[in-house]
mmCIF file of C-alpha atoms in Angstrom:
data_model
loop_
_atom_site.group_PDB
_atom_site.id
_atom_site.type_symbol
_atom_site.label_atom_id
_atom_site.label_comp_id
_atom_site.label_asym_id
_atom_site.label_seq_id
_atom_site.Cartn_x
_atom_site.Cartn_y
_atom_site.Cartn_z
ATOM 1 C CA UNK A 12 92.470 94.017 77.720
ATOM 2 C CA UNK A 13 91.616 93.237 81.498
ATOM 3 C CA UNK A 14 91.143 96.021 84.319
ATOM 4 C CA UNK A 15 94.919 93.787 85.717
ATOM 5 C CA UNK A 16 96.604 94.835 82.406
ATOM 6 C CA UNK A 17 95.695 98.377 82.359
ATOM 7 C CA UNK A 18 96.707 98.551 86.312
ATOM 8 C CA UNK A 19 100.354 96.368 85.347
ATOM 9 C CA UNK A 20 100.945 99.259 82.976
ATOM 10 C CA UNK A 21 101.459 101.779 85.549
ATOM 11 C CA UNK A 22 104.133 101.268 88.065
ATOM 12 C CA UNK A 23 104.851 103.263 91.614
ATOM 13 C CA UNK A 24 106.100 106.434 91.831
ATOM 14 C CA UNK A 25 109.074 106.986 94.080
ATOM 15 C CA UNK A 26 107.760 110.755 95.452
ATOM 16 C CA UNK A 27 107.796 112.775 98.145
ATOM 17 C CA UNK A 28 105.628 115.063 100.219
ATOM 18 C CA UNK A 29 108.037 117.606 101.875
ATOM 19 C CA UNK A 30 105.697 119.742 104.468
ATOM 20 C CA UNK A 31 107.097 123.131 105.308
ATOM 21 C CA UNK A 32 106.558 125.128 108.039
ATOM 22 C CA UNK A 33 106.129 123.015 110.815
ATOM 23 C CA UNK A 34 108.367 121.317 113.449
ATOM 24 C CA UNK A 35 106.657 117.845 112.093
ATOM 25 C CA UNK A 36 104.276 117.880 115.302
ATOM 26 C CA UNK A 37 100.990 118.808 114.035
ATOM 27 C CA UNK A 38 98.337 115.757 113.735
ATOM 28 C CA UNK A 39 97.539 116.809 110.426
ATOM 29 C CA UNK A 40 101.159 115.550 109.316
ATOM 30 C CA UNK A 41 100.471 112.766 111.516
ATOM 31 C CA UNK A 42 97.428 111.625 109.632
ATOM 32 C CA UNK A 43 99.012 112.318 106.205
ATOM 33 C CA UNK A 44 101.981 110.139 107.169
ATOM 34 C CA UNK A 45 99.609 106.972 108.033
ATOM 35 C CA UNK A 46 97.828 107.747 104.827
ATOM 36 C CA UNK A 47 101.016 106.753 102.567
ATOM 37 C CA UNK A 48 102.393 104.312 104.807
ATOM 38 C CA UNK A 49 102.144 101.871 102.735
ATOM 39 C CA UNK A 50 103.152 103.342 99.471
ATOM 40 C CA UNK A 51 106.406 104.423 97.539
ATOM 41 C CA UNK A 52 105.514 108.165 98.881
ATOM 42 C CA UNK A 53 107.786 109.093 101.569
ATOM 43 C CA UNK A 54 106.181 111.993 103.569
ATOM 44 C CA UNK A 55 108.349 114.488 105.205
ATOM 45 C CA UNK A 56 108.025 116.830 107.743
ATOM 46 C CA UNK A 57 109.623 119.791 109.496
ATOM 47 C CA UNK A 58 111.177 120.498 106.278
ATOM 48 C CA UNK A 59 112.672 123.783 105.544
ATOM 49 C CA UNK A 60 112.352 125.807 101.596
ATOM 50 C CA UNK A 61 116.045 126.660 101.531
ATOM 51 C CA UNK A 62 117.304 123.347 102.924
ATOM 52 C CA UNK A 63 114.965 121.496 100.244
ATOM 53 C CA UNK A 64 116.157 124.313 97.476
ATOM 54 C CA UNK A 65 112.129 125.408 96.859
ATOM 55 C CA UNK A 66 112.784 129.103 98.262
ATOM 56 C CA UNK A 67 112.476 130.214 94.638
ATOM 57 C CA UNK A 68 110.260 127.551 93.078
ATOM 58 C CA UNK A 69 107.314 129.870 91.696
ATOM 59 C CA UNK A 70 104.659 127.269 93.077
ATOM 60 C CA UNK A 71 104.819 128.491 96.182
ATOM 61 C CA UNK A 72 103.803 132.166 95.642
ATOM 62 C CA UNK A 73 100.913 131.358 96.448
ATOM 63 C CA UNK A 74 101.653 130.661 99.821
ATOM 64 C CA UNK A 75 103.031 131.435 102.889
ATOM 65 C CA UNK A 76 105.293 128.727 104.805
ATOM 66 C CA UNK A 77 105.315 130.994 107.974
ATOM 67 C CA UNK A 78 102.010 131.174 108.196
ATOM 68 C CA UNK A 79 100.632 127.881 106.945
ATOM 69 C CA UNK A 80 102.291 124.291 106.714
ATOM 70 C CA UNK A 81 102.379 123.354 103.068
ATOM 71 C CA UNK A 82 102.761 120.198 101.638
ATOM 72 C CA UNK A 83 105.217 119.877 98.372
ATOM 73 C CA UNK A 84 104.994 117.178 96.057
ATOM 74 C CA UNK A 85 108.961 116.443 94.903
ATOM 75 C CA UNK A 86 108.991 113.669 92.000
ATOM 76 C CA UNK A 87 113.204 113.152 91.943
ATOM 77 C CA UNK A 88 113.309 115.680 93.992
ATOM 78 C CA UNK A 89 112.267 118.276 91.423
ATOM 79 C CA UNK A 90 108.695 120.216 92.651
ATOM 80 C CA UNK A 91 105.911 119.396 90.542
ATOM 81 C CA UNK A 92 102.851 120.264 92.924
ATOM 82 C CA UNK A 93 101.904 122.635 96.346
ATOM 83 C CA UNK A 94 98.690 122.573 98.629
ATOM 84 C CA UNK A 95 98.329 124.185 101.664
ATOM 85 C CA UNK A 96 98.062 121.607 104.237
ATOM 86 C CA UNK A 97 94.538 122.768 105.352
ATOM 87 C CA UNK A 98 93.512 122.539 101.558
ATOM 88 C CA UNK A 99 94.651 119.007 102.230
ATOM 89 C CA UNK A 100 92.719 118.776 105.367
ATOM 90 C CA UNK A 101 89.535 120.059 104.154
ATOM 91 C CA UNK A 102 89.362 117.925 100.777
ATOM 92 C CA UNK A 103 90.554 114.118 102.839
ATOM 93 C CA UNK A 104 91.862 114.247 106.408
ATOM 94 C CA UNK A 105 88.734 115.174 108.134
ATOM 95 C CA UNK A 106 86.349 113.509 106.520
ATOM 96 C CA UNK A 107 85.319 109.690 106.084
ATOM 97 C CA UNK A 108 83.310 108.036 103.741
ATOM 98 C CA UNK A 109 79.846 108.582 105.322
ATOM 99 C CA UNK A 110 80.036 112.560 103.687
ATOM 100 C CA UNK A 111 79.918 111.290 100.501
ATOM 101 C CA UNK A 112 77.668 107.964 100.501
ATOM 102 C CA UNK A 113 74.855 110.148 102.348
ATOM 103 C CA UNK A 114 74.870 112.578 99.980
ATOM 104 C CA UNK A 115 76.262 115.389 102.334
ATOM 105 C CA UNK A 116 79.251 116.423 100.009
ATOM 106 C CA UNK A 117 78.031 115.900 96.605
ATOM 107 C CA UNK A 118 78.703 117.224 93.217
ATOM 108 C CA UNK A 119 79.777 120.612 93.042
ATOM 109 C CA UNK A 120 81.382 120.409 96.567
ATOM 110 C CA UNK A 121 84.324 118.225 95.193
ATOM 111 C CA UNK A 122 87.893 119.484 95.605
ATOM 112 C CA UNK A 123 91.491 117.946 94.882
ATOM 113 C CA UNK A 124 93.953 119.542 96.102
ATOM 114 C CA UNK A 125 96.761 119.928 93.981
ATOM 115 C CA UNK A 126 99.221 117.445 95.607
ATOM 116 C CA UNK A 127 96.878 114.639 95.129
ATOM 117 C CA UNK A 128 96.091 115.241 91.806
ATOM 118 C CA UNK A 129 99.332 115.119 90.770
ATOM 119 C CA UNK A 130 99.887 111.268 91.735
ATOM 120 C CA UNK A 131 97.460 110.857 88.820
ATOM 121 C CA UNK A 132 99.575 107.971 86.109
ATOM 122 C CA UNK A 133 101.116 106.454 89.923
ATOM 123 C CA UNK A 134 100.201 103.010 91.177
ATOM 124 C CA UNK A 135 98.762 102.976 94.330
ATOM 125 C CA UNK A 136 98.177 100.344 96.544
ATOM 126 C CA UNK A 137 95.168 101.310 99.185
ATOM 127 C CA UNK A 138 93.422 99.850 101.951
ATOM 128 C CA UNK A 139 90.395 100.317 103.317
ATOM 129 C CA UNK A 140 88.383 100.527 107.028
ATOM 130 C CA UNK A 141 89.195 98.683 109.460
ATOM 131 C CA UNK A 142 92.415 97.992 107.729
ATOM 132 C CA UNK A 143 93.376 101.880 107.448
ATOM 133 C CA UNK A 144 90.909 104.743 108.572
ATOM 134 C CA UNK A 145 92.126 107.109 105.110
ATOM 135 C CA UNK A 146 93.940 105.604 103.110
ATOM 136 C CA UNK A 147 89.959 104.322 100.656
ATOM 137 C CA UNK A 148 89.816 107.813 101.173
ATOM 138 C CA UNK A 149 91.566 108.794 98.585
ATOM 139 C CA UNK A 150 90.028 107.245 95.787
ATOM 140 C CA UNK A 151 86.474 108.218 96.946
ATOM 141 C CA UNK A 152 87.584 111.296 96.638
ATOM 142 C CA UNK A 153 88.998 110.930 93.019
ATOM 143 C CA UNK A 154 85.681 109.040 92.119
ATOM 144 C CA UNK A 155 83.760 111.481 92.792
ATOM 145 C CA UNK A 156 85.707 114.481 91.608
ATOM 146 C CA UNK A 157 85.986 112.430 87.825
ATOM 147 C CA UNK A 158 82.066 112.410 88.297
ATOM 148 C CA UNK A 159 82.061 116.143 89.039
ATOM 149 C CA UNK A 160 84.123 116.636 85.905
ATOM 150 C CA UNK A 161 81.864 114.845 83.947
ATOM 151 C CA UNK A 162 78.721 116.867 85.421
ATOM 152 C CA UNK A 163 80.167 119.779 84.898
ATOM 153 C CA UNK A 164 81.247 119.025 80.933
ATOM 154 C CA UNK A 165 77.289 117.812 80.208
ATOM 155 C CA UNK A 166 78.084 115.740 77.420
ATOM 156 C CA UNK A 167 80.871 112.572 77.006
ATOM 157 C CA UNK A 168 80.439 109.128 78.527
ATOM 158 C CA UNK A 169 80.789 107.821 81.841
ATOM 159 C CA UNK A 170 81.377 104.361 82.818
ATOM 160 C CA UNK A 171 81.508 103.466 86.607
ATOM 161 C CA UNK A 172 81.439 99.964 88.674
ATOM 162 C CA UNK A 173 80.538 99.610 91.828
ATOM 163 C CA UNK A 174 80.717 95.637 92.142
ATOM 164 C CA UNK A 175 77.149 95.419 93.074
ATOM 165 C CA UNK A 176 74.567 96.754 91.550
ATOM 166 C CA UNK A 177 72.885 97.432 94.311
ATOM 167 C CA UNK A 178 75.209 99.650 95.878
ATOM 168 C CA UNK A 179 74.140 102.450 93.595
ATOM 169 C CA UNK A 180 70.639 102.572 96.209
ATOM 170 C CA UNK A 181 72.143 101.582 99.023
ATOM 171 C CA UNK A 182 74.403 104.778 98.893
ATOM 172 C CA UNK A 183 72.309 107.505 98.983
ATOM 173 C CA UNK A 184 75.233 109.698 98.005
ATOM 174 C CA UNK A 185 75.863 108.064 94.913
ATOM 175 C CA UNK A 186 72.487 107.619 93.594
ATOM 176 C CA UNK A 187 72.172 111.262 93.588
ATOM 177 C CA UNK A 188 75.218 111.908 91.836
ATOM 178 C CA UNK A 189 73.866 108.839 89.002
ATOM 179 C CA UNK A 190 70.714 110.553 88.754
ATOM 180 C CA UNK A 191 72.309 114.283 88.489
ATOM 181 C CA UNK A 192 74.714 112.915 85.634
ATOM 182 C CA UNK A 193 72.393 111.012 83.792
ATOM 183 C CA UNK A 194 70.210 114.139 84.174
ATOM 184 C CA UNK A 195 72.582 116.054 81.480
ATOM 185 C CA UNK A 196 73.532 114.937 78.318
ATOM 186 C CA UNK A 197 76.121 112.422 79.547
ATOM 187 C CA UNK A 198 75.759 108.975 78.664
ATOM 188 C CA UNK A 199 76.000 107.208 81.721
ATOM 189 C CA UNK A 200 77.305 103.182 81.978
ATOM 190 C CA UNK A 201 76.924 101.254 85.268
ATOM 191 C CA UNK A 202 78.485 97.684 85.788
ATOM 192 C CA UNK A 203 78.564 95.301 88.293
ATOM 193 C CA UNK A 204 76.945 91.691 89.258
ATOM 194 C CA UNK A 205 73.484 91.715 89.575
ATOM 195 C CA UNK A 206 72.494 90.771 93.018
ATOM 196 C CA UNK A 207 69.120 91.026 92.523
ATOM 197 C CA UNK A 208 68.260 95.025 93.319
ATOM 198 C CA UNK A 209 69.459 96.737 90.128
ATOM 199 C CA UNK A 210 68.233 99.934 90.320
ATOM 200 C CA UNK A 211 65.032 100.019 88.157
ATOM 201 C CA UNK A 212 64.625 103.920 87.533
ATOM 202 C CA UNK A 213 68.257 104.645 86.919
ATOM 203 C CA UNK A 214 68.404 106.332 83.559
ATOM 204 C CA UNK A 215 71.170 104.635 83.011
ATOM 205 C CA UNK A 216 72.986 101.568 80.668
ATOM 206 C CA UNK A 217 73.380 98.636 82.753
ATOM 207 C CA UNK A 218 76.046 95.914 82.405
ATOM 208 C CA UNK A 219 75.348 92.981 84.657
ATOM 209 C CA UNK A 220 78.315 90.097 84.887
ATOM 210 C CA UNK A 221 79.991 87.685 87.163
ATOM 211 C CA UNK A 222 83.623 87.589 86.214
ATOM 212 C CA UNK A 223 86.584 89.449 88.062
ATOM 213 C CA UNK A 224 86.622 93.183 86.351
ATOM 214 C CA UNK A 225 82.783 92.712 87.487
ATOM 215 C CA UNK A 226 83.229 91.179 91.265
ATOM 216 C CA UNK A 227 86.273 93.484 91.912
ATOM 217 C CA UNK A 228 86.432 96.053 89.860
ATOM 218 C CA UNK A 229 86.466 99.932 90.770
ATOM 219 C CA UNK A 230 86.242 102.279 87.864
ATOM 220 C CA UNK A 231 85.031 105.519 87.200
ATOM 221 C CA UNK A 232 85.822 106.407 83.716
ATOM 222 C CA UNK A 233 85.142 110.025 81.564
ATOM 223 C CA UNK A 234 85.245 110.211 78.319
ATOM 224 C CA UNK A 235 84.402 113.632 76.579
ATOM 225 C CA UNK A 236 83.179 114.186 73.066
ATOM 226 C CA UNK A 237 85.914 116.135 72.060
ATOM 227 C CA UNK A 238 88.842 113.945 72.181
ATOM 228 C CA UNK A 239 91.325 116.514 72.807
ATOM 229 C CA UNK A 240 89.558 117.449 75.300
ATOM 230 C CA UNK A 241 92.082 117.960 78.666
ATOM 231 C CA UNK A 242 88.567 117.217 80.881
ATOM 232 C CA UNK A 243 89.483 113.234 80.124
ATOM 233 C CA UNK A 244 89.943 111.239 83.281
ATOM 234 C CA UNK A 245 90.142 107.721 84.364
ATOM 235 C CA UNK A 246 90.257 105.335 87.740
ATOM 236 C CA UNK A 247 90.881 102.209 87.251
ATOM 237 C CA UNK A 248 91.607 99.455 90.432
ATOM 238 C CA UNK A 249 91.083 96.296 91.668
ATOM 239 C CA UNK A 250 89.929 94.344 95.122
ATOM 240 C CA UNK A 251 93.188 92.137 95.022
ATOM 241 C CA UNK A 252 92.391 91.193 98.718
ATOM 242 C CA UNK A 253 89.563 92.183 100.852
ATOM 243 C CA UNK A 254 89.430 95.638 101.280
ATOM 244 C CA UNK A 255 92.808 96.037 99.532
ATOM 245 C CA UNK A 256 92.777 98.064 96.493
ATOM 246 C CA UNK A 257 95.498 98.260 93.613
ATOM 247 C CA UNK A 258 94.952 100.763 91.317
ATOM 248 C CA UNK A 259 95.292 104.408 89.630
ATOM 249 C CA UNK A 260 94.080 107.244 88.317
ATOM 250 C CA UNK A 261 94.987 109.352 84.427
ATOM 251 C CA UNK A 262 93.941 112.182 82.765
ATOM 252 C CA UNK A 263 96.024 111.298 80.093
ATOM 253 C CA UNK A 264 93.342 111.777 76.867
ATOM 254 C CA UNK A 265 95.186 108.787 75.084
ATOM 255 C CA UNK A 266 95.187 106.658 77.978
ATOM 256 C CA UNK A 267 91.012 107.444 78.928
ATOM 257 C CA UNK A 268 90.825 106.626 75.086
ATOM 258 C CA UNK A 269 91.961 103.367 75.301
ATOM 259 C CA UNK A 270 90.147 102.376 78.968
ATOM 260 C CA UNK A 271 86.567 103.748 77.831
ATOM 261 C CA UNK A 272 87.437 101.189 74.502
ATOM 262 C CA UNK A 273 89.005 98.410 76.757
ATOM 263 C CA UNK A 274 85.951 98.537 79.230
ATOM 264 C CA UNK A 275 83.093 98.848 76.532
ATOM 265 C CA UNK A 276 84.882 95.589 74.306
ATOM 266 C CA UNK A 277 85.213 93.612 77.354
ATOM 267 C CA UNK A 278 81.866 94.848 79.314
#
């Protein structure tokens, strides 16, 4: 099974991010508008609780729509997920890339927000810089939080491609994380095609190759030891295009199953 069959399995999600408590001026909604511009996630703002029938939906108690926007994640309309738009903010819209390839939000510091982390099993279609300025974002941020799960848990395997292996140095960021992970008793698996500067005092497995899941690939995968363990996660995409990634994310214990087996057969 190819990293393009796991990603055909999952199809887009026709959602929506209703923000209350706000006229629909505020940048933030701005910048979380451009983010899903390009996907099957409709973002709405200026929205009102009774209007959208969430006045009594019990995942908003703990909030407060007239003093904070909130965002509301409606799959069919039904709510599923809330985060405070700040929460939102803080975890993606103000930050780029550089905070976590230099090391300067690292493991630990991770947060996803609620809304976000319920788009997990939802195809996504991302781009990143100078094609969009968040949108990579997004999966950065997943990356890394499925790394911080995996820290945190101390045992399990992790299996991660970065296309080149040299990335793994040339991000300071991420060698840290590597080295803190491999530092526990998590078995650690890097892939990607060996350009020459594989990192020689990773304590790590390394899988050099040259096909596609190698050249394109993106995939940080957790496996626990326990396999009903709910700590399972998976991200799984593709460089279909330059700087144009199709992919998504799981925490379906099943569906890591059958990723961590598809990745290790093929890999």
């Amino acid at each position: 099974m190819t990293l393009r069959s796991l990603i055909d399995e999952t199809e887009p999600a026709a959602v929506t991010i209703a923000v209350l408590g706000s006229d629909g001026s505020v940048p933030l909604e701005a910048m979380l508008t451009e983010m899903f511009a390009t996907q099957s996630i409709d973002v709405e703002t200026g929205v009102q609780a009774e209007a959208a029938d969430l006045a009594g939906w019990n995942g908003l108690e703990a909030y407060d729509a007239s003093e904070e926007a909130i965002a509301i994640l409606l799959d069919e309309g039904v709510p599923v997920a809330a985060s405070s738009m700040m929460e939102l903010y803080d975890a993606i819209l103000a930050i780029n890339s550089d905070l976590f390839t230099t090391g300067a939000r690292g493991l630990g510091e991770v947060e996803l927000p609620d809304v976000l982390a319920s788009l997990e099993d939802t195809r996504l279609r991302l781009r990143g810089y100078p094609l969009a300025h968040k949108e990579k974002l997004l999966l950065i941020l997943v990356s890394r939080f499925i790394e911080q799960v995996a820290w945190k848990t101390g045992q399990g395997t992790v299996r991660s491609s970065f296309q080149t292996l040299s990335r793994i140095d040339d991000e300071v960021g991420t060698r840290a994380v590597y080295d803190e992970l491999s530092a526990t008793a998590v078995d650690v698996h890097v892939y990607g095609v060996d350009d020459g500067e594989v990192p020689p005092s990773l304590d790590a497995t390394v899988h050099a190759g040259s096909n596609a899941d190698y050249r394109d690939g993106w995939f940080v995968v957790f496996r626990p030891d326990d396999p009903d363990s709910a700590e399972a996660s998976a991200l799984v995409c593709l460089e279909t295009d330059p700087r144009i990634w199709d992919g998504f994310w799981t925490t379906d214990p099943d569906r890591v199953a059958a990723i961590e087996d598809a990745i290790a057969r093929r890999l």
